[in-house]
mmCIF file of C-alpha atoms and ligand atoms in Angstrom:
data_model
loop_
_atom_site.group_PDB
_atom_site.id
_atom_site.type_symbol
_atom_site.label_atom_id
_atom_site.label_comp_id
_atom_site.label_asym_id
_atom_site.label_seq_id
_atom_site.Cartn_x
_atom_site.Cartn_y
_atom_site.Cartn_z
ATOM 1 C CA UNK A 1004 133.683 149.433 86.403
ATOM 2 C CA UNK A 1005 136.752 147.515 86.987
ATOM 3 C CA UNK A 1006 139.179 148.918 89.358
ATOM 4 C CA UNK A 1007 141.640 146.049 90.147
ATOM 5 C CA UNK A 1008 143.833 144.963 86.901
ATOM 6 C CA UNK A 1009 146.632 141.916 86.793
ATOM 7 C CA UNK A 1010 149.793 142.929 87.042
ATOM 8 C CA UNK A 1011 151.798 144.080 83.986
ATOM 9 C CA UNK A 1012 153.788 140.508 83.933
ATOM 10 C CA UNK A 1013 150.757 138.637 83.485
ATOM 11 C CA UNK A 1014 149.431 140.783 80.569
ATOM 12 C CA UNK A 1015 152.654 140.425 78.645
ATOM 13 C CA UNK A 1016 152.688 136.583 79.658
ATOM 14 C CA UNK A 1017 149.277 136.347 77.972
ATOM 15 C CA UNK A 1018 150.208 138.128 75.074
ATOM 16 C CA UNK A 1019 152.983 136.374 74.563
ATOM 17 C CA UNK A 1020 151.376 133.418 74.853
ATOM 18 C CA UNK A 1021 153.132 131.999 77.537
ATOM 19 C CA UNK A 1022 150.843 131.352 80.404
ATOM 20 C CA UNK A 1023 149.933 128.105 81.545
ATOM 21 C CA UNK A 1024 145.929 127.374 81.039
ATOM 22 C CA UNK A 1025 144.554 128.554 84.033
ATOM 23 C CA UNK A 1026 146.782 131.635 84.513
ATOM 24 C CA UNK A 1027 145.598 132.170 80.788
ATOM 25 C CA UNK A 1028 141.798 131.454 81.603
ATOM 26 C CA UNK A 1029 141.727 134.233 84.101
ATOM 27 C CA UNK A 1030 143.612 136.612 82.007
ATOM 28 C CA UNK A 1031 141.409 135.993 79.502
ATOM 29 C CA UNK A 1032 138.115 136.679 81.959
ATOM 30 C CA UNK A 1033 139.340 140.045 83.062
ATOM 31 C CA UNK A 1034 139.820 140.764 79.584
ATOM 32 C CA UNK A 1035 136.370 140.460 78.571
ATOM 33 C CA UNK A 1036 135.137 143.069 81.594
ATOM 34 C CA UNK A 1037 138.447 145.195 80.931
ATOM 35 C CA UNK A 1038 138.263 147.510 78.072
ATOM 36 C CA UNK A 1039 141.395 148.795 79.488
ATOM 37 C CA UNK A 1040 143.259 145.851 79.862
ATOM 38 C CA UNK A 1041 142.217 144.487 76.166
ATOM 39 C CA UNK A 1042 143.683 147.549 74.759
ATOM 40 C CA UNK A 1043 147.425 146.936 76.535
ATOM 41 C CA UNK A 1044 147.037 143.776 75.540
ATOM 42 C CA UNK A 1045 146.014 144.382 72.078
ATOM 43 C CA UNK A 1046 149.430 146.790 71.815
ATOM 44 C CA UNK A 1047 151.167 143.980 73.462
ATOM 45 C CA UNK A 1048 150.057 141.059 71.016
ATOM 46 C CA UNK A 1049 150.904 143.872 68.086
ATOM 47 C CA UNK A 1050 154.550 144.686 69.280
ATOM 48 C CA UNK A 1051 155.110 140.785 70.085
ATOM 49 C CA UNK A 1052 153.904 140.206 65.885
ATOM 50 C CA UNK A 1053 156.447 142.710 65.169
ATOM 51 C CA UNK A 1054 159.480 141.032 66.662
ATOM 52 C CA UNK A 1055 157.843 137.419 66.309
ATOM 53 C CA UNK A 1056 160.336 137.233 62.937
ATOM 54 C CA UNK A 1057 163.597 137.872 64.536
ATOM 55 C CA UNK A 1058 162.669 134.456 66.941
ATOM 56 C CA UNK A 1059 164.482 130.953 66.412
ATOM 57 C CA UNK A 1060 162.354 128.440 66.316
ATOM 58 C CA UNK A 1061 161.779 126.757 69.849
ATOM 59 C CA UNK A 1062 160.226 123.551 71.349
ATOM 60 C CA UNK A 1063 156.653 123.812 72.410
ATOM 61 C CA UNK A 1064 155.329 123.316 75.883
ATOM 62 C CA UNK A 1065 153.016 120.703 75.849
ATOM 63 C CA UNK A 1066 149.941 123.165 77.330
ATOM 64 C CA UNK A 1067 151.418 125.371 74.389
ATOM 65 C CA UNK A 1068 147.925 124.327 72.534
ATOM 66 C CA UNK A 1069 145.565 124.015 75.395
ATOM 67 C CA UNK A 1070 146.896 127.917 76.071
ATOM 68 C CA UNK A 1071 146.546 129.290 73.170
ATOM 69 C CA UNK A 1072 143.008 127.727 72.623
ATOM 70 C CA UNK A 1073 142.113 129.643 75.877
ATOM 71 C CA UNK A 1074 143.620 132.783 74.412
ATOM 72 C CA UNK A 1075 141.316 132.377 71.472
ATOM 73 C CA UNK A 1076 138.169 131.931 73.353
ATOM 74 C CA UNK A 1077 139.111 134.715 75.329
ATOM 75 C CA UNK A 1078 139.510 136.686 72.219
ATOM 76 C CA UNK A 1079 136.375 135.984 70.611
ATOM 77 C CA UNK A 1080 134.604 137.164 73.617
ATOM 78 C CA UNK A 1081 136.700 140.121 74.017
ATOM 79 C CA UNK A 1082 134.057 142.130 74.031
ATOM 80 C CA UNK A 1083 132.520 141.690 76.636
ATOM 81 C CA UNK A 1084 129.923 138.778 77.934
ATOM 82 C CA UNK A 1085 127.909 137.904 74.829
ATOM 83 C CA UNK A 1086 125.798 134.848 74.764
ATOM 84 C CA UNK A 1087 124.296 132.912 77.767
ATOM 85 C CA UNK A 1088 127.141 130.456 78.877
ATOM 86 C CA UNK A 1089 126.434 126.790 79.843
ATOM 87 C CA UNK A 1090 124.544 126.245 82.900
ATOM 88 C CA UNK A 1091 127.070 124.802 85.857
ATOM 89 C CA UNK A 1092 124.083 123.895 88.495
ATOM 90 C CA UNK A 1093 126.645 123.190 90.957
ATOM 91 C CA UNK A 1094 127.575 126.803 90.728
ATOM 92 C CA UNK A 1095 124.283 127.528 92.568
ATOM 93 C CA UNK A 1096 124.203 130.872 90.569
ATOM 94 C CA UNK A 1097 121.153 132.762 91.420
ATOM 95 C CA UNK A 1098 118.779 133.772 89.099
ATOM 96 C CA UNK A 1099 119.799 137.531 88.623
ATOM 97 C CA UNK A 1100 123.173 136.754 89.083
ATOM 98 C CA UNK A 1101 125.485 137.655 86.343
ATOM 99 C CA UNK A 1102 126.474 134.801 83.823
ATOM 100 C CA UNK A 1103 130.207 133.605 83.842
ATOM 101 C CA UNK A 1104 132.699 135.158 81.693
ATOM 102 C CA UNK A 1105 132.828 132.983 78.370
ATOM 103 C CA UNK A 1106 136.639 132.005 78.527
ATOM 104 C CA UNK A 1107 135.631 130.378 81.750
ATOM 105 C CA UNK A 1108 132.606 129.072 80.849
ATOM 106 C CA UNK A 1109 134.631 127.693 77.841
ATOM 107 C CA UNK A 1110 137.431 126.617 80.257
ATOM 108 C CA UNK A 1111 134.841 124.143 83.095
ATOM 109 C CA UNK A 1112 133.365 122.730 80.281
ATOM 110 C CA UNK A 1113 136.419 121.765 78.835
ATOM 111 C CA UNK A 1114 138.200 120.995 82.535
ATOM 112 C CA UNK A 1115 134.940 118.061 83.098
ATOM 113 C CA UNK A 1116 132.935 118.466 85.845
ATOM 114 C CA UNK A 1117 134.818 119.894 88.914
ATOM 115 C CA UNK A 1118 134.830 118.404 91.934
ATOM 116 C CA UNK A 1119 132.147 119.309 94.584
ATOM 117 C CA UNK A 1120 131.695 122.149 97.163
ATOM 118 C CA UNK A 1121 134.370 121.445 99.923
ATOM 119 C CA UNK A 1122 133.857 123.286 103.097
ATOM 120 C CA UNK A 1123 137.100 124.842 104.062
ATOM 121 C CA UNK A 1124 135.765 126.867 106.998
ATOM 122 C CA UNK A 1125 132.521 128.042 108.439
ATOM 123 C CA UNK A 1126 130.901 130.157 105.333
ATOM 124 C CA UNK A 1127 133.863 129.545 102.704
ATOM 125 C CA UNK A 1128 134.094 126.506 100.041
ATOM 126 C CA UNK A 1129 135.843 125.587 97.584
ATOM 127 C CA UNK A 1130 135.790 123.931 94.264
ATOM 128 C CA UNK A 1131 138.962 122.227 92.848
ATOM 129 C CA UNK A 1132 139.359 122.055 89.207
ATOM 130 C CA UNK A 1133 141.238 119.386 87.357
ATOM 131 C CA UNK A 1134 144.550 120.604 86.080
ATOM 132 C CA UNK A 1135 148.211 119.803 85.235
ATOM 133 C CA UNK A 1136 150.153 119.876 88.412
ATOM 134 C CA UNK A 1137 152.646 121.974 87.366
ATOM 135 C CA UNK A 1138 150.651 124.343 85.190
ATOM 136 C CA UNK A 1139 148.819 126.152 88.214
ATOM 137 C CA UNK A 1140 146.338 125.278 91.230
ATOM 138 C CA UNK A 1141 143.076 126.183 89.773
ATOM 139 C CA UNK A 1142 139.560 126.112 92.212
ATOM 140 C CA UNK A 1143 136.475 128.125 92.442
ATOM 141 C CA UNK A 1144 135.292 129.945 95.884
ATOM 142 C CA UNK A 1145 132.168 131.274 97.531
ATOM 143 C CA UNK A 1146 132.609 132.797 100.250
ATOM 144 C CA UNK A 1147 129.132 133.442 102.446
ATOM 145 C CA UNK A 1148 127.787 137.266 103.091
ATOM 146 C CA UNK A 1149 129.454 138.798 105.498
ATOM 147 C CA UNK A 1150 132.141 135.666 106.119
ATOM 148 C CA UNK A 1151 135.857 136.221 106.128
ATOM 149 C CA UNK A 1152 139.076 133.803 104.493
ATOM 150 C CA UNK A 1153 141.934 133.866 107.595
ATOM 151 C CA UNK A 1154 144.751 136.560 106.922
ATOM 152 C CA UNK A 1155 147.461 134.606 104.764
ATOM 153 C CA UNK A 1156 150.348 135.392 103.049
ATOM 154 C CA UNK A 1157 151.414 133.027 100.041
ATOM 155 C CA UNK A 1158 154.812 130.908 99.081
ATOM 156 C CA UNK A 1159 153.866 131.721 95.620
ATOM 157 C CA UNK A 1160 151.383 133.510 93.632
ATOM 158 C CA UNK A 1161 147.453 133.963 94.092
ATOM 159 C CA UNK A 1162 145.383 135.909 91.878
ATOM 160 C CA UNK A 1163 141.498 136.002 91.975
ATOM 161 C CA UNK A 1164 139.065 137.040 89.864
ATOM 162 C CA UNK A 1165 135.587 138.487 91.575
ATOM 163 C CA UNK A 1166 132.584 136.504 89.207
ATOM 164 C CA UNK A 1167 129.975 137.711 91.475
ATOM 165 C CA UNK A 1168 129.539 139.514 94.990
ATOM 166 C CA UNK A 1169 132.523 141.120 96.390
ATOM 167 C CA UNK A 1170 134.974 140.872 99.001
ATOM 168 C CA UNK A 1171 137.459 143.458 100.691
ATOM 169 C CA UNK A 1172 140.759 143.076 101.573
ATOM 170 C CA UNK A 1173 142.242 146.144 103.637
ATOM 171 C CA UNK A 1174 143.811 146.306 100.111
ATOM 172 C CA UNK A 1175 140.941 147.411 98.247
ATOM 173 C CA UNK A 1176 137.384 146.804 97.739
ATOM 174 C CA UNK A 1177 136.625 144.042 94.753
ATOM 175 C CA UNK A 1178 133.922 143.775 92.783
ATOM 176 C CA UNK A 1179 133.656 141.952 89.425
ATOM 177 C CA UNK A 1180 136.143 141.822 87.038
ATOM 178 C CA UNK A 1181 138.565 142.882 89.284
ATOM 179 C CA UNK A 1182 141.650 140.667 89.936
ATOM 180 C CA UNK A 1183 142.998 140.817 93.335
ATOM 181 C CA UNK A 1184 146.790 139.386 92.954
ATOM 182 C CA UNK A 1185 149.218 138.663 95.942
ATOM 183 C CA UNK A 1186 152.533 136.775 96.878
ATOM 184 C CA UNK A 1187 155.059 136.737 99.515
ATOM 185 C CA UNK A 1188 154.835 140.333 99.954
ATOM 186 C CA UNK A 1189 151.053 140.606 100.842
ATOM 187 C CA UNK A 1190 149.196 139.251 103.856
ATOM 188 C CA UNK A 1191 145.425 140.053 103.455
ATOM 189 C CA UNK A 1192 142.219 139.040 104.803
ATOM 190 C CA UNK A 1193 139.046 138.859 102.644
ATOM 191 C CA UNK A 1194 135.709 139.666 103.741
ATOM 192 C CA UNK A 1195 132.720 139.197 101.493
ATOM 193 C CA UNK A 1196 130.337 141.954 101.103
ATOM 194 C CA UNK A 1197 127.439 141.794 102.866
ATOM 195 C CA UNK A 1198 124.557 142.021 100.472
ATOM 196 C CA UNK A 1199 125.301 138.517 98.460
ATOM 197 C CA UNK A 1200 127.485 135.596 97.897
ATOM 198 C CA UNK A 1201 130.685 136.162 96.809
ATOM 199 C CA UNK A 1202 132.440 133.419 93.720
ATOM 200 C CA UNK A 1203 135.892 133.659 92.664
ATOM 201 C CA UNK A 1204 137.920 131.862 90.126
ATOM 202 C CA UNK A 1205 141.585 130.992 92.059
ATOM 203 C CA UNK A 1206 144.928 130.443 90.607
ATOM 204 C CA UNK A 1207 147.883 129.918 92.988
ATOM 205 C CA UNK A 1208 151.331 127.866 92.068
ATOM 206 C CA UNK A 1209 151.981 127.242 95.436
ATOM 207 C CA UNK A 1210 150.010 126.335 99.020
ATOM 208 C CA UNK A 1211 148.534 129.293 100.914
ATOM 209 C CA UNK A 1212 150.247 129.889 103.931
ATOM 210 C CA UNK A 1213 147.984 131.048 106.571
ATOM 211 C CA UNK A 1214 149.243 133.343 109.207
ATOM 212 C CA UNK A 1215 147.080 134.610 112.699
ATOM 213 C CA UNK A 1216 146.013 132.363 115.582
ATOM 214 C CA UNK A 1217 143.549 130.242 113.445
ATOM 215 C CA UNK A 1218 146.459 130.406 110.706
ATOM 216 C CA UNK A 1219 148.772 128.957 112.869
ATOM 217 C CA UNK A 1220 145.837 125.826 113.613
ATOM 218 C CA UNK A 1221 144.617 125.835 109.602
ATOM 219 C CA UNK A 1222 148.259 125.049 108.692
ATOM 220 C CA UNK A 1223 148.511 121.950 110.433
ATOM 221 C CA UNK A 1224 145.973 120.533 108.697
ATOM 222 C CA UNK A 1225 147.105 121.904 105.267
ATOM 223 C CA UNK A 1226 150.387 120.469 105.531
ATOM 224 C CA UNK A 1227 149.786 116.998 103.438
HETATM 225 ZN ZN1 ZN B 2329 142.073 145.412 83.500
#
């Protein structure tokens, strides 16, 4: 049961078509473990066809395609996780584990391989996708049992989307499906549940900032 939804401006951003791929791709995985959240957005996409006719005609972005291809897959899958996606062996998904949401299944096939694990800190890695600079920071994390990410706050925007495990916050408690979405105004600290390995799929348009003693050290070294 999802608990933690994106915020309303992303919704109408994916409706209206708007979003930059990844922003779209992880839209578009809430959406198929959201029956709630594919209903607004269904009203959304209806009452943006309504007034689509009243619209001048308007220059393109160039991820304008790439967008609404990922809109698409995330439609056809809308309902929920359907066939067994592509096998990503670097995930390192356990058998048992649940399979990855189609739209971003269909999204790392299409992104190429990523890049490796990276350690970032004792029990947390991270995987950075390929993407348009300007169009998002996309990566994967796992995150150990048990291990925590430093409290941070963020320059810009983070939202993550729990694919397996769990992680809390002091904000809440995720589990999968749920998006956990911060900016200036937040400073959190994930933990990952004890009883497995928690995997995320990250968006941010800007660095993290972290804050806290090891903050303070981690930000040196993030500066480049
Ligand atoms: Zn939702």
């Amino acid at each position: 049961m999802v608990q933690f939804h994106p915020p309303d401006e992303l919704l109408l951003g994916y409706a209206a078509g708007s979003l930059s791929e990844p922003w779209s791709v992880l839209v578009a995985t809430h959406l198929t473990l959201c029956p709630d959240c594919r209903r607004a957005t269904a009203d959304l996409e209806e009452i943006g066809g309504l007034a689509i006719e009243d619209l001048a005609p308007v220059a393109m972005s160039p991820t304008a395609l790439s967008s609404v291809m990922a809109a698409v897959a995330g439609a056809s899958y809308a309902e929920g996780v359907q066939d067994a996606p592509p096998a990503f062996p670097f995930l390192d998904l356990a058998v048992g584990d649940p399979p990855l949401p189609r739209p971003l299944a269909t999204y790392l096939n299409r992104a190429g391989t990523p890049h490796a694990w990276r350690t970032l800190l004792p029990g947390v890695q991270e995987a950075a996708l390929p993407a348009h600079a300007a169009s998002g920071r996309p990566s994967l994390m796992r995150i150990r049992p048990g291990y925590p990410v430093p409290q941070h706050t963020h320059v810009g925007s983070e939202a993550i989307i729990l694919l397996a495990g769990g992680f809390s916050d002091g904000l809440g408690d995720y589990r999968r499906g749920d998006v956990s979405f911060a900016d200036g105004r937040h400073e959190h600290r994930p933990v990952a549940h004890r009883d497995a390995v928690c995997l995320c799929f990250i968006v941010t348009d800007a660095p993290v900032r972290f804050t806290g003693v090891i903050g303070r050290l981690l930000n040196v070294f993030n500066r480049s």
